[in-house]
Amino acid sequence: LRANAQTRTISGRVTSPENEALPGVNVVIKGSTTGTVTKADGTYQLSVPASAKSLVFSFIGYKTADTPIDGRSTIDVKLTAD
């Protein structure tokens, strides 16, 4: 039980302002090098430690989004053009 409390899986979808899927977006736990990249349909899944506070979403041509986790297991993000 303790091991499960230390990490959790967060998933979601990253889209453009026009609601189009964004593949290849970097999704990283803020303050670490742990992360993943969104798939062709804009979805991602990432195992994060319980101590993680936010995820950083970055993609060329778009503003970087620093998004608080706030206990959520699903985080969908809409990136805005840079």
Tab-separated table of C-alpha atoms in Angstrom:
chain	number	residue	atom	x	y	z
A	1	LEU	CA	0.000	0.000	0.000
A	2	ARG	CA	2.824	2.390	0.829
A	3	ALA	CA	4.490	1.972	-2.557
A	4	ASN	CA	1.276	2.907	-4.354
A	5	ALA	CA	0.934	6.080	-2.308
A	6	GLN	CA	4.360	7.295	-3.417
A	7	THR	CA	3.629	7.424	-7.152
A	8	ARG	CA	0.537	7.896	-9.264
A	9	THR	CA	-0.265	7.924	-12.945
A	10	ILE	CA	-1.456	11.083	-14.620
A	11	SER	CA	-2.867	11.046	-18.116
A	12	GLY	CA	-4.517	13.528	-20.413
A	13	ARG	CA	-4.586	15.167	-23.821
A	14	VAL	CA	-2.818	18.226	-25.203
A	15	THR	CA	-4.572	20.299	-27.860
A	16	SER	CA	-4.098	23.490	-29.845
A	17	PRO	CA	-6.425	26.511	-29.493
A	18	GLU	CA	-8.426	24.981	-32.382
A	19	ASN	CA	-8.868	21.718	-30.372
A	20	GLU	CA	-6.498	19.817	-32.674
A	21	ALA	CA	-4.338	17.090	-31.101
A	22	LEU	CA	-0.694	18.085	-30.604
A	23	PRO	CA	1.686	15.127	-31.020
A	24	GLY	CA	5.275	15.402	-29.754
A	25	VAL	CA	4.593	17.802	-26.867
A	26	ASN	CA	7.132	17.445	-24.029
A	27	VAL	CA	5.456	16.706	-20.686
A	28	VAL	CA	7.884	16.958	-17.749
A	29	ILE	CA	7.482	16.914	-13.974
A	30	LYS	CA	8.516	20.421	-12.902
A	31	GLY	CA	11.968	20.473	-11.312
A	32	SER	CA	12.987	17.103	-12.743
A	33	THR	CA	14.078	15.424	-15.957
A	34	THR	CA	11.291	12.836	-15.739
A	35	GLY	CA	8.784	13.120	-18.523
A	36	THR	CA	7.212	11.831	-21.689
A	37	VAL	CA	6.018	12.990	-25.119
A	38	THR	CA	2.424	13.090	-26.391
A	39	LYS	CA	1.340	10.462	-28.935
A	40	ALA	CA	-0.150	11.106	-32.399
A	41	ASP	CA	-3.594	11.714	-30.847
A	42	GLY	CA	-2.173	14.227	-28.330
A	43	THR	CA	-2.517	11.897	-25.338
A	44	TYR	CA	0.095	11.164	-22.692
A	45	GLN	CA	0.532	9.048	-19.580
A	46	LEU	CA	3.148	9.702	-16.911
A	47	SER	CA	3.978	8.138	-13.544
A	48	VAL	CA	4.688	10.916	-11.033
A	49	PRO	CA	5.867	10.897	-7.407
A	50	ALA	CA	3.388	12.030	-4.762
A	51	SER	CA	5.663	15.019	-4.084
A	52	ALA	CA	5.264	16.384	-7.634
A	53	LYS	CA	3.441	19.726	-7.666
A	54	SER	CA	3.084	20.531	-11.369
A	55	LEU	CA	3.674	19.401	-14.943
A	56	VAL	CA	5.351	21.521	-17.600
A	57	PHE	CA	4.078	21.210	-21.189
A	58	SER	CA	6.317	22.586	-23.952
A	59	PHE	CA	6.136	22.526	-27.744
A	60	ILE	CA	7.801	24.601	-30.459
A	61	GLY	CA	5.602	27.527	-31.520
A	62	TYR	CA	3.480	27.425	-28.358
A	63	LYS	CA	3.758	29.017	-24.913
A	64	THR	CA	5.053	26.706	-22.186
A	65	ALA	CA	2.303	25.736	-19.736
A	66	ASP	CA	3.149	25.135	-16.067
A	67	THR	CA	0.085	23.264	-14.809
A	68	PRO	CA	-0.558	22.429	-11.124
A	69	ILE	CA	-1.403	18.779	-10.441
A	70	ASP	CA	-3.679	19.544	-7.456
A	71	GLY	CA	-4.370	15.836	-6.821
A	72	ARG	CA	-5.827	15.261	-10.286
A	73	SER	CA	-5.233	12.042	-12.250
A	74	THR	CA	-6.415	13.523	-15.567
A	75	ILE	CA	-4.940	16.777	-16.823
A	76	ASP	CA	-5.977	18.049	-20.257
A	77	VAL	CA	-4.104	21.094	-21.521
A	78	LYS	CA	-4.777	23.570	-24.331
A	79	LEU	CA	-1.556	25.264	-25.445
A	80	THR	CA	-1.663	28.783	-26.842
A	81	ALA	CA	0.406	30.043	-29.775
A	82	ASP	CA	3.644	31.800	-28.861
